[in-house]
Amino acid sequence: MWGGLLAGILARPWVRRVATIVLVALAVLLFLFNLRRTGERAGRAAERLDMLERRNAIQRQMLEAAARRPRDRDALVQRLRGGGF
């Protein structure tokens, strides 16, 4: 019953034209929604990359500070006597 009704409706040329326009508009709308979602995903990835770079810079500073520290008490005393602090 429904198949015959649908076939009868789609047999008219103007209905097919309207259906084509509606399907094209729907495809464009879905493309735009997907484009927006992809942009949001790219923004989140850029934010994660920025945070990772900041975290790495802080870690690098901490490692450099640890490399500059005196190895033992004698090295600390020599530094203090020499005014190297």
GROMACS .gro file of C-alpha atoms in nm, residues 1-67:
model
   67
    1MET     CA    1   0.000   0.000   0.000
    2TRP     CA    2   0.266   0.252   0.103
    3GLY     CA    3   0.493   0.148  -0.182
    4GLY     CA    4   0.223   0.208  -0.440
    5LEU     CA    5   0.140   0.546  -0.287
    6LEU     CA    6   0.507   0.649  -0.284
    7ALA     CA    7   0.558   0.531  -0.643
    8GLY     CA    8   0.251   0.729  -0.752
    9ILE     CA    9   0.377   1.044  -0.584
   10LEU     CA   10   0.731   1.011  -0.723
   11ALA     CA   11   0.596   0.953  -1.076
   12ARG     CA   12   0.530   1.327  -1.107
   13PRO     CA   13   0.829   1.524  -1.244
   14TRP     CA   14   0.786   1.826  -1.018
   15VAL     CA   15   0.784   1.601  -0.708
   16ARG     CA   16   1.109   1.443  -0.821
   17ARG     CA   17   1.259   1.790  -0.871
   18VAL     CA   18   1.151   1.900  -0.521
   19ALA     CA   19   1.283   1.575  -0.371
   20THR     CA   20   1.618   1.632  -0.546
   21ILE     CA   21   1.641   1.988  -0.413
   22VAL     CA   22   1.552   1.875  -0.061
   23LEU     CA   23   1.813   1.597  -0.070
   24VAL     CA   24   2.083   1.836  -0.198
   25ALA     CA   25   1.995   2.087   0.076
   26LEU     CA   26   2.010   1.811   0.336
   27ALA     CA   27   2.350   1.697   0.207
   28VAL     CA   28   2.485   2.054   0.225
   29LEU     CA   29   2.346   2.100   0.575
   30LEU     CA   30   2.504   1.774   0.697
   31PHE     CA   31   2.835   1.877   0.536
   32LEU     CA   32   2.828   2.210   0.722
   33PHE     CA   33   2.752   2.041   1.055
   34ASN     CA   34   3.039   1.800   0.998
   35LEU     CA   35   3.268   2.091   0.906
   36ARG     CA   36   3.180   2.266   1.233
   37ARG     CA   37   3.247   1.952   1.435
   38THR     CA   38   3.580   1.901   1.257
   39GLY     CA   39   3.678   2.260   1.338
   40GLU     CA   40   3.596   2.208   1.705
   41ARG     CA   41   3.804   1.890   1.707
   42ALA     CA   42   4.097   2.074   1.548
   43GLY     CA   43   4.066   2.351   1.808
   44ARG     CA   44   4.079   2.101   2.091
   45ALA     CA   45   4.384   1.932   1.936
   46ALA     CA   46   4.561   2.269   1.907
   47GLU     CA   47   4.480   2.345   2.270
   48ARG     CA   48   4.619   2.006   2.379
   49LEU     CA   49   4.935   2.071   2.178
   50ASP     CA   50   4.977   2.412   2.341
   51MET     CA   51   4.938   2.261   2.688
   52LEU     CA   52   5.188   1.987   2.602
   53GLU     CA   53   5.444   2.244   2.485
   54ARG     CA   54   5.400   2.446   2.805
   55ARG     CA   55   5.433   2.135   3.018
   56ASN     CA   56   5.749   2.033   2.831
   57ALA     CA   57   5.900   2.381   2.874
   58ILE     CA   58   5.839   2.368   3.251
   59GLN     CA   59   5.985   2.019   3.272
   60ARG     CA   60   6.291   2.131   3.073
   61GLN     CA   61   6.343   2.422   3.315
   62MET     CA   62   6.322   2.185   3.612
   63LEU     CA   63   6.573   1.946   3.453
   64GLU     CA   64   6.814   2.230   3.377
   65ALA     CA   65   6.786   2.352   3.736
   66ALA     CA   66   6.852   1.998   3.862
   67ALA     CA   67   7.159   1.971   3.636
   0.00000   0.00000   0.00000
